[in-house]
Structures are given as C-alpha cells and as structure tokens.
PDB file of C-alpha atoms in Angstrom:
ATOM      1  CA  UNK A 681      72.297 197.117 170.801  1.00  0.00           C
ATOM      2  CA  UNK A 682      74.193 193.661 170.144  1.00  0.00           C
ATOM      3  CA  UNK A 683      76.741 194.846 172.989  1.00  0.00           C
ATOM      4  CA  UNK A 684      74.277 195.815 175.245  1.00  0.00           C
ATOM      5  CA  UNK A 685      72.721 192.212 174.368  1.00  0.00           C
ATOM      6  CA  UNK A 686      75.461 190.400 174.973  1.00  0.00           C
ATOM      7  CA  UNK A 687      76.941 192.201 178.344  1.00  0.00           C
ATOM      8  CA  UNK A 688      73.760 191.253 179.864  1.00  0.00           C
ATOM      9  CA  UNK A 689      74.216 187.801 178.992  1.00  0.00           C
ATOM     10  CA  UNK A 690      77.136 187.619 180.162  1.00  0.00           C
ATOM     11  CA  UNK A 691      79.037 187.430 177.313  1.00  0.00           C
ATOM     12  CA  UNK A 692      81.296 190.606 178.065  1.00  0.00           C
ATOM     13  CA  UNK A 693      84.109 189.280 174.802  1.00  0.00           C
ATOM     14  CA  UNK A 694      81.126 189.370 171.900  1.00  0.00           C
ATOM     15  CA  UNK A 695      79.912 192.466 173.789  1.00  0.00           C
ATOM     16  CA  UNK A 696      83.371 194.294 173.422  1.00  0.00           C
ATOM     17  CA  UNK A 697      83.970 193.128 169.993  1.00  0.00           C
ATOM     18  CA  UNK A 698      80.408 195.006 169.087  1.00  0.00           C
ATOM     19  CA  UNK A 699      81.258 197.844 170.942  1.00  0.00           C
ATOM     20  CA  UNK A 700      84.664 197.961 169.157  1.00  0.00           C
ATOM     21  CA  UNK A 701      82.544 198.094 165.373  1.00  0.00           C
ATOM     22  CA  UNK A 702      80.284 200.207 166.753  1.00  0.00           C
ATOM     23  CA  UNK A 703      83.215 202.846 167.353  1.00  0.00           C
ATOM     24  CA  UNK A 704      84.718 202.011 164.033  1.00  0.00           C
ATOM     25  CA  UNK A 705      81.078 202.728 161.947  1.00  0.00           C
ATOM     26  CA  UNK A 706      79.929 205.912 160.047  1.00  0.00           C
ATOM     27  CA  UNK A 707      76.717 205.124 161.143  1.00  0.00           C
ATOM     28  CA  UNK A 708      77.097 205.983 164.805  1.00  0.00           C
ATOM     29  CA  UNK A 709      78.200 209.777 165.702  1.00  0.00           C
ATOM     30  CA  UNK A 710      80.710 211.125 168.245  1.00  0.00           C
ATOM     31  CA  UNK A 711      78.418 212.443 170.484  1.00  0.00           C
ATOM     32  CA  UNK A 712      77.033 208.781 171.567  1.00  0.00           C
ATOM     33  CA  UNK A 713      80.728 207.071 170.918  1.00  0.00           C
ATOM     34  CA  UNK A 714      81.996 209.722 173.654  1.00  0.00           C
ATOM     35  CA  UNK A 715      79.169 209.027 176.144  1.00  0.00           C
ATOM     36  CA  UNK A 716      80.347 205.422 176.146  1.00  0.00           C
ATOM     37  CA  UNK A 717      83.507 206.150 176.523  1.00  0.00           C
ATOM     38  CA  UNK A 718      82.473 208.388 179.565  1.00  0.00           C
ATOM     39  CA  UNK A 719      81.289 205.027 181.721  1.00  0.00           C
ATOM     40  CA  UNK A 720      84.838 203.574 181.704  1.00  0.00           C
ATOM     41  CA  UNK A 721      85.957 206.605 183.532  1.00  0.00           C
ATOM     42  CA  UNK A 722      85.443 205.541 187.275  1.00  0.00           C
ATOM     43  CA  UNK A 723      86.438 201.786 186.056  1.00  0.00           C
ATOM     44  CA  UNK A 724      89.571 202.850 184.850  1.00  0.00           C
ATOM     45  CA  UNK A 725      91.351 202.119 188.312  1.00  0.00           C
ATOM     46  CA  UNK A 726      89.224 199.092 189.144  1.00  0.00           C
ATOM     47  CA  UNK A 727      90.193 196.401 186.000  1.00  0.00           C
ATOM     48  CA  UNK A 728      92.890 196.608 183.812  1.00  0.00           C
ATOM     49  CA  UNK A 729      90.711 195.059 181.498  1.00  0.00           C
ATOM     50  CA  UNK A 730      88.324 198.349 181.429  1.00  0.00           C
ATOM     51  CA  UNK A 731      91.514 200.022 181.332  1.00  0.00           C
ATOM     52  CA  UNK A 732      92.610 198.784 178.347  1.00  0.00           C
ATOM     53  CA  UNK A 733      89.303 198.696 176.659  1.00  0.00           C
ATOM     54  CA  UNK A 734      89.026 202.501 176.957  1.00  0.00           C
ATOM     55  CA  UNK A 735      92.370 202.933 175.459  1.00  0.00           C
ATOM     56  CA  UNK A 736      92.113 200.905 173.210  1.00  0.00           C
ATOM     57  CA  UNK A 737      88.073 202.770 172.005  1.00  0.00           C
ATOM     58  CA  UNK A 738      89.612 206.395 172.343  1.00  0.00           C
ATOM     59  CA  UNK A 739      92.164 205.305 169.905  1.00  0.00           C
ATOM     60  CA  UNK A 740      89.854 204.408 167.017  1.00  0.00           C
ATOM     61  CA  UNK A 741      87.491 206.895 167.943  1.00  0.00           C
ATOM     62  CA  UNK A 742      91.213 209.482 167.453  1.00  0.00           C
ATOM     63  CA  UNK A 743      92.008 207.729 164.636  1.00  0.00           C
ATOM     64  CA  UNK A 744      88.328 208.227 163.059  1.00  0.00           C
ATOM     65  CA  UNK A 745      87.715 212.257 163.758  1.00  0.00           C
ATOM     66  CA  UNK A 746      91.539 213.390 163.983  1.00  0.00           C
ATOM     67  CA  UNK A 747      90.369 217.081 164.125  1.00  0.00           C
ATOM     68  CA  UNK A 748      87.880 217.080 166.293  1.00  0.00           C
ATOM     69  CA  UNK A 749      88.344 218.624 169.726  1.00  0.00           C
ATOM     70  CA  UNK A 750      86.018 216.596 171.377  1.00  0.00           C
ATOM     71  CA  UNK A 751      87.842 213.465 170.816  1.00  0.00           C
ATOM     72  CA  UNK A 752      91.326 215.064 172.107  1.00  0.00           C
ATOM     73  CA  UNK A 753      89.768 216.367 175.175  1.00  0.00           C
ATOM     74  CA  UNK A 754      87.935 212.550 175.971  1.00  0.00           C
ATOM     75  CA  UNK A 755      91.241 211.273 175.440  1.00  0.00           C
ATOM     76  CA  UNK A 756      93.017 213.489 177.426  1.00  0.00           C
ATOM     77  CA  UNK A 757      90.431 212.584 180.450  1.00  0.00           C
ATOM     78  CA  UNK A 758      91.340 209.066 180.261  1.00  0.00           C
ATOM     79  CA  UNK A 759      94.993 209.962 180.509  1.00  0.00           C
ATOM     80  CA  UNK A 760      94.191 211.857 183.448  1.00  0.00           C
ATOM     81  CA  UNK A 761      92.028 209.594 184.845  1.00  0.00           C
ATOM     82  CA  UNK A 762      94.792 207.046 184.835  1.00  0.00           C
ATOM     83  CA  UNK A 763      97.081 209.400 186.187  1.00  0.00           C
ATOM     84  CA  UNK A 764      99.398 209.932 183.449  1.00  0.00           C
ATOM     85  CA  UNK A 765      99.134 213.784 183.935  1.00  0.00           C
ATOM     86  CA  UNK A 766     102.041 214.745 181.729  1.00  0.00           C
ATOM     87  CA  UNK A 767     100.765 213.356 178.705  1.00  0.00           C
ATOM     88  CA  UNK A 768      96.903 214.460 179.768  1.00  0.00           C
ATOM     89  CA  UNK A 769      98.121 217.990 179.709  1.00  0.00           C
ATOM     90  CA  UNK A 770      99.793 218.256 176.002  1.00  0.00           C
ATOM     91  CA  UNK A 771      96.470 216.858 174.744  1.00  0.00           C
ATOM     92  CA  UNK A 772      94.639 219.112 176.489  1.00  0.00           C
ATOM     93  CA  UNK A 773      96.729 221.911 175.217  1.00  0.00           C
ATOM     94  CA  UNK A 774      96.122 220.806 171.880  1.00  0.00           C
ATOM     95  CA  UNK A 775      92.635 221.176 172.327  1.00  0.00           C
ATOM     96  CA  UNK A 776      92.879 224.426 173.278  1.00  0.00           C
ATOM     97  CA  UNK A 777      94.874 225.165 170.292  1.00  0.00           C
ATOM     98  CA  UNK A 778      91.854 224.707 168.264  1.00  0.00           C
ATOM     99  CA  UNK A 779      89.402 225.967 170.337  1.00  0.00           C
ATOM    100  CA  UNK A 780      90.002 228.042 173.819  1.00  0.00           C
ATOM    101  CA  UNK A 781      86.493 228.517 174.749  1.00  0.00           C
ATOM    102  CA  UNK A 782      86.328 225.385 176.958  1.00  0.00           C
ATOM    103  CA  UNK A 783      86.112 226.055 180.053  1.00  0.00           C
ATOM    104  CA  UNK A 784      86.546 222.364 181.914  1.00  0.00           C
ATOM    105  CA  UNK A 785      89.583 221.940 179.928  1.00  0.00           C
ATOM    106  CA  UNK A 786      91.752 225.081 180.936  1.00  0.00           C
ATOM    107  CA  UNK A 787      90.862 224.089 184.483  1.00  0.00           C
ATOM    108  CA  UNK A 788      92.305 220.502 183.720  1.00  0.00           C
ATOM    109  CA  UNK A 789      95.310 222.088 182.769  1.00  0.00           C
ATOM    110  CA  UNK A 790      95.814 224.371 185.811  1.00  0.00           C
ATOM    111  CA  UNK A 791      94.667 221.470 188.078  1.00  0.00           C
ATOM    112  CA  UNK A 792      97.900 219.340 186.530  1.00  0.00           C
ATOM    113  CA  UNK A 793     100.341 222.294 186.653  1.00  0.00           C
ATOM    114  CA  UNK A 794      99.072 223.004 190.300  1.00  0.00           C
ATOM    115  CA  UNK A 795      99.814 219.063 191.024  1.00  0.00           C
ATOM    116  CA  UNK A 796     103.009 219.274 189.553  1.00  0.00           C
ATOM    117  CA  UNK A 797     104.006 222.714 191.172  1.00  0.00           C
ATOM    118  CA  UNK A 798     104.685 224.138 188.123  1.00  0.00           C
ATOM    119  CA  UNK A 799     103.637 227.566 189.253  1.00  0.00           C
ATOM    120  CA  UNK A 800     104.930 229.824 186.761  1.00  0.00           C
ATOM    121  CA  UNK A 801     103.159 227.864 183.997  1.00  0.00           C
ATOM    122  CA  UNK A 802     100.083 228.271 186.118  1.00  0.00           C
ATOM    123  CA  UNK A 803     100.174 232.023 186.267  1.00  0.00           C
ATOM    124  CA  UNK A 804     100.594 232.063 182.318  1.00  0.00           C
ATOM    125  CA  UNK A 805      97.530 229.879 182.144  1.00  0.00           C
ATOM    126  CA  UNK A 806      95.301 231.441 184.326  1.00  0.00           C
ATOM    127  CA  UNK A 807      96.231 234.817 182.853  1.00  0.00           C
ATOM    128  CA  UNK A 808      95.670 233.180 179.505  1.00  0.00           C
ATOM    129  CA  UNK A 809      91.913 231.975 180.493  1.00  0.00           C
ATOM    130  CA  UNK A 810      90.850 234.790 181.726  1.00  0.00           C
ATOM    131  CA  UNK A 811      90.832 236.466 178.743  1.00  0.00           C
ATOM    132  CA  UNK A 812      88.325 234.032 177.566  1.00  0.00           C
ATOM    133  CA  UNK A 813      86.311 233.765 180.788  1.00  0.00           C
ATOM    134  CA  UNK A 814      86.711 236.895 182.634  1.00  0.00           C
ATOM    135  CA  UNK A 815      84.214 236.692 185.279  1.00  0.00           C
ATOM    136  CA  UNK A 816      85.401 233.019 186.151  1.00  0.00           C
ATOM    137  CA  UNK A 817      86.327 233.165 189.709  1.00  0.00           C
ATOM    138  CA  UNK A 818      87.931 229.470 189.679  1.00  0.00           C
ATOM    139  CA  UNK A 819      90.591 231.407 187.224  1.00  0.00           C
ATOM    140  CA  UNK A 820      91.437 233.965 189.484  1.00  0.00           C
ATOM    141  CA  UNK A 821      92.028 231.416 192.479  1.00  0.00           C
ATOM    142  CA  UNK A 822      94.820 229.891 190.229  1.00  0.00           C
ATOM    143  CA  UNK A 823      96.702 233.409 189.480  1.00  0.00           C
ATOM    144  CA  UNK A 824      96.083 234.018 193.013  1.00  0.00           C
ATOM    145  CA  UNK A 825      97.726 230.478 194.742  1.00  0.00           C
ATOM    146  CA  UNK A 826     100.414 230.280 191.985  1.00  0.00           C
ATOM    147  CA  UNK A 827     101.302 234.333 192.771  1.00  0.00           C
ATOM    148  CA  UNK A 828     101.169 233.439 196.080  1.00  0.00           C
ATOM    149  CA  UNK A 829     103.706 230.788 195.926  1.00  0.00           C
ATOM    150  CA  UNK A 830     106.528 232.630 194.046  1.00  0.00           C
ATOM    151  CA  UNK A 831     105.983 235.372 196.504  1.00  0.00           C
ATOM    152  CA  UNK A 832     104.307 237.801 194.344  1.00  0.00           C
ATOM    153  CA  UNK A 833     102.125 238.870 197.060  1.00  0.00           C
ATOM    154  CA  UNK A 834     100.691 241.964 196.007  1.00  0.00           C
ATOM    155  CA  UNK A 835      99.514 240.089 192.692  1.00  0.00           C
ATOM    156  CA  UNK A 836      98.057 237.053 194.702  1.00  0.00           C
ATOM    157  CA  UNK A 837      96.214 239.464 196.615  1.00  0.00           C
ATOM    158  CA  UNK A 838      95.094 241.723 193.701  1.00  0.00           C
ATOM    159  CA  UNK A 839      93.394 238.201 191.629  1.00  0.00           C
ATOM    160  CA  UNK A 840      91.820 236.764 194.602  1.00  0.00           C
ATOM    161  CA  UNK A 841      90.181 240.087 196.007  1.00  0.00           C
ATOM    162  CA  UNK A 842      89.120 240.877 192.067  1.00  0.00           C
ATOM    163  CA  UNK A 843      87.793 236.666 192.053  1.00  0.00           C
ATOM    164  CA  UNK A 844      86.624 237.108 195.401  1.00  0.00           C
ATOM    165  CA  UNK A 845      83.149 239.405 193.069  1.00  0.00           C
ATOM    166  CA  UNK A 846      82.291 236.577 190.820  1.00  0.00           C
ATOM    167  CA  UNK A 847      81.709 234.010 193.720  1.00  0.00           C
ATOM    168  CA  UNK A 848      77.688 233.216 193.886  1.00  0.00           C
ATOM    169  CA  UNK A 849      76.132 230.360 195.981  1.00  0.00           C
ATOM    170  CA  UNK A 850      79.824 228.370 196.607  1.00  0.00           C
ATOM    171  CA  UNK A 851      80.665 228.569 200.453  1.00  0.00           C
ATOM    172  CA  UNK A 852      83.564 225.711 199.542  1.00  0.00           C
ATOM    173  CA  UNK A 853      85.633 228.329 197.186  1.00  0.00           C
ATOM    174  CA  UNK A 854      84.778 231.194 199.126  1.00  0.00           C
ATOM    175  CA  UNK A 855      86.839 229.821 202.218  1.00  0.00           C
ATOM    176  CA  UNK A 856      89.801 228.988 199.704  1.00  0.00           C
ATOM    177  CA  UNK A 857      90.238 232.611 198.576  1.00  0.00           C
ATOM    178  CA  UNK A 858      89.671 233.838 201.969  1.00  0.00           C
ATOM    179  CA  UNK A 859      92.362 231.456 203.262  1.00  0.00           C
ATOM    180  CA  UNK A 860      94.914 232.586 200.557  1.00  0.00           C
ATOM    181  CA  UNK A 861      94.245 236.028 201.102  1.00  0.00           C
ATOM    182  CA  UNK A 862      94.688 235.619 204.736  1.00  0.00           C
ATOM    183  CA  UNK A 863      98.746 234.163 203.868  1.00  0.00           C
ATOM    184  CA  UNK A 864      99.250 236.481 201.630  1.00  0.00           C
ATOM    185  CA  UNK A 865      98.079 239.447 204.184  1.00  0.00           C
ATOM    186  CA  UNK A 866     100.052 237.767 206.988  1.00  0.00           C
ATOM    187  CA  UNK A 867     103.739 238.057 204.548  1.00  0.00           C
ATOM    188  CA  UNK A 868     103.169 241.046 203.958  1.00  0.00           C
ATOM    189  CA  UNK A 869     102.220 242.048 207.829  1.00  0.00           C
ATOM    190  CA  UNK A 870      99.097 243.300 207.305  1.00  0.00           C
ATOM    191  CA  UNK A 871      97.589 241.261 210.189  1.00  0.00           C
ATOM    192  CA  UNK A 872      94.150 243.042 210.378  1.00  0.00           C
ATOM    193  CA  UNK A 873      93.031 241.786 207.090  1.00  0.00           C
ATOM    194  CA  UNK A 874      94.854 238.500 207.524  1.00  0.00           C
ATOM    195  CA  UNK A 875      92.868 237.913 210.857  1.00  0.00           C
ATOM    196  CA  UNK A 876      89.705 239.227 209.864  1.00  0.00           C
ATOM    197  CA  UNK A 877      89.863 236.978 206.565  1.00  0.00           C
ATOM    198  CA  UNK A 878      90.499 234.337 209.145  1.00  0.00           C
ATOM    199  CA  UNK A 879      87.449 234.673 210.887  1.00  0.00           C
ATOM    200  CA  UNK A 880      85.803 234.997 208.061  1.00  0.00           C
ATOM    201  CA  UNK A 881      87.152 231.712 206.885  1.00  0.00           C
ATOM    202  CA  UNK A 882      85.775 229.792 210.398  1.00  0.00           C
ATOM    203  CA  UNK A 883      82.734 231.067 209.901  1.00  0.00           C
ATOM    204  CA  UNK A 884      81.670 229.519 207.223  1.00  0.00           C
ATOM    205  CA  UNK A 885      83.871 226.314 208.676  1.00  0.00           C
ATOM    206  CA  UNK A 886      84.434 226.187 212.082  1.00  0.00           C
ATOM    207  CA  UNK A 887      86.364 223.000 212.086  1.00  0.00           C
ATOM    208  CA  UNK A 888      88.498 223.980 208.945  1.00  0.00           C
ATOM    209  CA  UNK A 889      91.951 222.465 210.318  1.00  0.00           C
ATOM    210  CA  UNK A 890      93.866 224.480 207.521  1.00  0.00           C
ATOM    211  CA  UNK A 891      92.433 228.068 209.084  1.00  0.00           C
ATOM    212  CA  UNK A 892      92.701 226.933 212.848  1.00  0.00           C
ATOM    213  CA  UNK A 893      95.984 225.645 212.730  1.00  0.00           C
ATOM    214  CA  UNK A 894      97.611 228.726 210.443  1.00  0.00           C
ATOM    215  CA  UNK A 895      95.419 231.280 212.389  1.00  0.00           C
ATOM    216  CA  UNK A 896      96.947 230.024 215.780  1.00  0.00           C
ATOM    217  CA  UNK A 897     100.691 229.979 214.711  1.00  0.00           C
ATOM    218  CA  UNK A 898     100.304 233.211 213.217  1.00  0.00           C
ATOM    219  CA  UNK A 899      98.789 234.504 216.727  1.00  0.00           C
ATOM    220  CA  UNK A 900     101.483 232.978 218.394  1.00  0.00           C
ATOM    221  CA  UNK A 901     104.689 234.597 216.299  1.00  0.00           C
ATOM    222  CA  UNK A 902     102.625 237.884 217.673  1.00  0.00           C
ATOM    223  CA  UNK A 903     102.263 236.960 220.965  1.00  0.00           C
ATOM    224  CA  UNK A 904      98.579 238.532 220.731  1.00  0.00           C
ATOM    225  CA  UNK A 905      95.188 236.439 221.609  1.00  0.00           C
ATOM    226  CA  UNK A 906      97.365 233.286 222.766  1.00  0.00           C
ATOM    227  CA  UNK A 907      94.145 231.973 224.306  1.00  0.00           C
ATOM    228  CA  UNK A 908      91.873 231.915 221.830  1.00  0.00           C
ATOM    229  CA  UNK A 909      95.280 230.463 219.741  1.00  0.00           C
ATOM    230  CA  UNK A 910      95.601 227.633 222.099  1.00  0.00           C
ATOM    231  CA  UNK A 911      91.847 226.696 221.640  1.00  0.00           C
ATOM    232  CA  UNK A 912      92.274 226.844 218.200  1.00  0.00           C
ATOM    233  CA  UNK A 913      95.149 224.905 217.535  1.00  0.00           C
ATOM    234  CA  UNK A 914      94.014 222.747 220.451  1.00  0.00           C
ATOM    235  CA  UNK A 915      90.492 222.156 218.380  1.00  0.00           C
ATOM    236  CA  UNK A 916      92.860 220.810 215.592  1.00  0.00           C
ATOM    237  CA  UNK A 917      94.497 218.465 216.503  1.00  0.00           C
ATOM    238  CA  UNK A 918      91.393 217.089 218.321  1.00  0.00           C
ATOM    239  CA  UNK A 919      89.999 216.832 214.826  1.00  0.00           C
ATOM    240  CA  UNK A 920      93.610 215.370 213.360  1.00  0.00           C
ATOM    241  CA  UNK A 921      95.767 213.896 215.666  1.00  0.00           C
ATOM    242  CA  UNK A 922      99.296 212.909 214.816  1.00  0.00           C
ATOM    243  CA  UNK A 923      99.948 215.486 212.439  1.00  0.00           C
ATOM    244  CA  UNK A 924     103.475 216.687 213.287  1.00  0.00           C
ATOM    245  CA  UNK A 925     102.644 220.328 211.972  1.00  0.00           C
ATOM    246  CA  UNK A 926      99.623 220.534 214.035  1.00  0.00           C
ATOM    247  CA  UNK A 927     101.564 219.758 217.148  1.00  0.00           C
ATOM    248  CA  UNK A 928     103.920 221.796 216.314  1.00  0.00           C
ATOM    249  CA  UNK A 929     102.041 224.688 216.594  1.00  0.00           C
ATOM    250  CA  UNK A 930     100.374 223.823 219.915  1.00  0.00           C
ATOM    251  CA  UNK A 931     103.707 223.436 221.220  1.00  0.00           C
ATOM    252  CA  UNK A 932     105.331 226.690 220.692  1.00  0.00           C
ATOM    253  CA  UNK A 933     101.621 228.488 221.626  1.00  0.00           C
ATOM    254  CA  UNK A 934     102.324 226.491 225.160  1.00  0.00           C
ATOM    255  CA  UNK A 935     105.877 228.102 224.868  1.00  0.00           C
ATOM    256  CA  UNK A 936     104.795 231.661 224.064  1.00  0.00           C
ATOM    257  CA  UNK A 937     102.338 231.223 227.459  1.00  0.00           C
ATOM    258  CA  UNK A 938     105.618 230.119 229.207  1.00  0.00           C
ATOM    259  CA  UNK A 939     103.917 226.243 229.873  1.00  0.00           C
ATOM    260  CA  UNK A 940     107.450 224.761 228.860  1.00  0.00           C
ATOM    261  CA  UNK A 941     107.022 221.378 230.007  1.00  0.00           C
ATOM    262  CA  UNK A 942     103.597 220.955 228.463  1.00  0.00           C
ATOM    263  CA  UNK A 943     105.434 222.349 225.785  1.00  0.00           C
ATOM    264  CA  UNK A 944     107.968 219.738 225.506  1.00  0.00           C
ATOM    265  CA  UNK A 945     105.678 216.982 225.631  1.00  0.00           C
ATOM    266  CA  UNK A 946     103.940 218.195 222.550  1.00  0.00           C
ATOM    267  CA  UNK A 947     106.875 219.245 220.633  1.00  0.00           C
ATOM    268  CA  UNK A 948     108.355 215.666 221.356  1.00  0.00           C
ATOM    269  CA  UNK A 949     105.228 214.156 219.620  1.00  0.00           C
ATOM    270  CA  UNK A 950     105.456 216.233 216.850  1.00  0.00           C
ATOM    271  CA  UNK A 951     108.744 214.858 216.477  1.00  0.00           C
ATOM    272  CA  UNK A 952     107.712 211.672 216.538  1.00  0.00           C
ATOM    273  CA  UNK A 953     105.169 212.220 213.846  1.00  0.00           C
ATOM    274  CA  UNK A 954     106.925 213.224 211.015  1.00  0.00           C
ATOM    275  CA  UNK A 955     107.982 216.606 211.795  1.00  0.00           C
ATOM    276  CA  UNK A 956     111.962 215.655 212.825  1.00  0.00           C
ATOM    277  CA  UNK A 957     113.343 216.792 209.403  1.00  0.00           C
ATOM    278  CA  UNK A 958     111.965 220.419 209.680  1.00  0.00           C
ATOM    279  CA  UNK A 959     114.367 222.562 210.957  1.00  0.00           C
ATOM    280  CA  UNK A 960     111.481 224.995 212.811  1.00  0.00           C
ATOM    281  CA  UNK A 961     110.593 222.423 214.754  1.00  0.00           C
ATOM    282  CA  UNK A 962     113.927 221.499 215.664  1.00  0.00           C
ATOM    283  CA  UNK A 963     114.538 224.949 216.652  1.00  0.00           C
ATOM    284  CA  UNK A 964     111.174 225.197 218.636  1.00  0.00           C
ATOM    285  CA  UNK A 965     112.640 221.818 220.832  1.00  0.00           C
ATOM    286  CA  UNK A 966     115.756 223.773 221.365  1.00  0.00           C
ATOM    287  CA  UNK A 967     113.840 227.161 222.437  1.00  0.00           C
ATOM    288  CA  UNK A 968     112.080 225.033 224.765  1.00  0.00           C
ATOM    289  CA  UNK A 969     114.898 223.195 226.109  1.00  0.00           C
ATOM    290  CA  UNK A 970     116.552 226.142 227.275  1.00  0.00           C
ATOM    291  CA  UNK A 971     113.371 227.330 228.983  1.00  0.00           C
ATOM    292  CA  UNK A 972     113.512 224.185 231.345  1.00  0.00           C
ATOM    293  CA  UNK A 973     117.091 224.318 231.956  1.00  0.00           C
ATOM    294  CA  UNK A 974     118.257 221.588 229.803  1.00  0.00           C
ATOM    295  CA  UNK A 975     121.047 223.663 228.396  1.00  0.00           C
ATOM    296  CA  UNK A 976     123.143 221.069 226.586  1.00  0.00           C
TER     297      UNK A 976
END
C-alpha cells in the first residue's frame, strides 16, 4: 500500500524501496508478489530502470521460494521477455523438471527452439508434451514444422493431419497446418492434396502472402493453371512489394507463359531487392536471358 502511495506521488525511489520489502516479507504470498512482477513485463524494453527493477524483484522473490515452480517459470518470462532466450529456456526446463503439466511453459520452450532452429530438439519436445497433453493441437504443429524441416515428410504430415482433429474455433492455426501440410504434400509430389490444402488455406485468408506466393511457384514448376498463378503471385506482391522472393516468383510464372521481357524486368527487381545471393534466382535471370537472345 506504501508503494502504491508513494508511486502516485511521485515518489517512484520510496515506492521501489517498499515494493522491494514487500517481496522480501512472510507476510505477503507468491501469488500477489508474481502478479506484480507480471506489470514489468511490457516495460521491460521501454526503461532500463523497469528492467532492472524486475531483475532485481525475481531475484529475491528466487531467493525466498527456491523450489517453487512458479517462481522459475516468472523468471524465466522475464528472461524471455528481454530476449535472453538461451538462458529463458534452461529455466524453463527446470520447471518442467518438477512439474510437466504446464502447458504455457512447454510451448515457451518449443517457441525458443523454433527461434533458434534447433529442430531436432523441437521434435523431442513436442513428442515429449504430448504425452502430457495429447489432444493439444499447438503440440502437434511443432512435431509437424520441425519434421518438416529435416525432411521427415511422412512424419510432418502424419502430426499435422492427427493435430489438424483437435482444432476448435481457431481459423489463425488452422491455415498454419494447412500451409505445412500443403509443403510437405508438394516434396513429396502429391500435388492434389498440396493444392487442395492450398485452397483451403485462401479461403479462410485470401490475402495470405505465404499461400499465394508458394501456391503460384509451385503451379509454375508444373506448368499447370499459370493464370490463376500469375494472379496469385501478382496479388502478392501488390500486398508486399519489394520482396525479392515474391518477385521472383512472378518472374519465372511470366517465363513459363513465354512473356520473357516482362520477365526480365521483374527478375531484375528481385535482384535488386535482396534476392542476388540466391542462386535460383540467378539461374531464373540466366533462363531468361537465353530466351531473349542475350546469350553471353
């Protein structure tokens, strides 16, 4: 109450230095010590003096319950918060230790091994929470990317179709597994599925740029529907222009419909915006080259 008192006075030192015996008292439990801890999250980034204030309250309020879960996991969340994602994820592995039926903090993990493309990890975690939440569809999606990603195709498709049953009432998760199942369809050639999971994807997002763009090139290495690629890819990069990839793709749909010079104007700005380095698109400019007679 005397912090409370004294930040609205103005008086944000004597406020701190009440919070800071607050934390440090038997009097007061966890539950409200964490919930004050909880408001320094979005001001982490803002002040360096909030910054250090929370770092400096999660480490009495460690110090004071050193076995309790909660207290790793709020501690962890400031770490993460403040991007120090390495040292988030031991502590939140530690709290799993002692108790792995926490939902929110498995997640955490994956979302940190998924940042830090640690996919193999990710497929031992995911398989390792869905033992403990086995109607979870978030779970699923992480076996299914990670599998996805090491080329395990058959797997990636097998989690995401089995995740694909737990989905209720979320349109925004339902268009990511439809848009992984749609790659992994598409390497392994089954291009039915992969373009009906496509569709499927733009209907509940017409202007996904992700499913327009990857739906179009795929079209395109076919040679099948290049109109209705063209609009597509067209349609993104009307909704994100300069996006080498994105041009890209327009590009060699213009070449597959044998409109090389339109072609080459699109390929050159895809060159130009970021997309020099990949050695596709430098093969795309050469394809196209030869098509107009610039041999050399």
């Amino acid at each position: 109450t005397l912090a409370d008192y004294y930040r609205e006075n103005g008086e944000n030192k004597k406020s701190y230095e009440e919070l800071k015996l607050a934390f440090k008292s038997d009097g007061l439990n966890i539950e409200i010590k964490i919930s004050v801890l909880l408001s320094y999250y979005k001001l982490i980034s803002f002040s360096d003096e909030m910054k250090n204030q929370a770092y400096e309250l999660v480490d009495i309020l460690i110090q004071k319950y050193p076995e309790d879960t909660k207290a790793t996991i709020v501690y962890a969340d400031i770490l993460y918060t403040d991007k120090r994602y390495e040292e988030a994820k031991k502590h939140y592995l530690k709290a799993l230790d002692k108790e792995k039926n926490i939902l929110s903090t498995w997640a955490q993990v994956l979302f940190i091994q998924a940042e830090q493309n640690d996919f193999a990890k990710m497929i031992n975690t995911s398989e390792e929470a869905l033992i403990y939440f086995p109607v979870e569809p978030i779970f699923y999606y992480f076996n299914g990317i990670s599998n996805k990603r090491i080329k395990n195709y058959n797997k990636s498709i097998e989690s995401l179709t089995t995740g694909l049953e737990f989905i209720v009432d979320n349109n925004k998760l339902l268009l990511e597994f439809y848009l992984s199942l749609a790659d992994s369809y598409h390497a392994l050639n089954k291009h039915t599925m992969s373009d009906s999971l496509y569709d499927q994807a733009l209907l509940i997002d017409p202007e996904n740029i992700i499913a327009l763009n990857n739906y179009a090139y795929y079209l395109s290495l076919r040679k099948v529907n290049l109109q209705r690629a063209k609009e597509m890819s067209y349609k993104s990069n009307q909704l994100e222009n300069n996006n080498g990839t994105y041009q890209d793709t327009y590009a060699w749909i213009l070449y597959q419909r044998e409109e090389y010079q339109e072609a080459k104007e699109w390929i050159l700005k895809a060159l130009q915006n970021g997309s020099g380095e990949n050695p596709v698109v430098i093969e795309h400019y050469g394809d196209i080259l030869y098509r107009l007679g610039e041999i050399e």
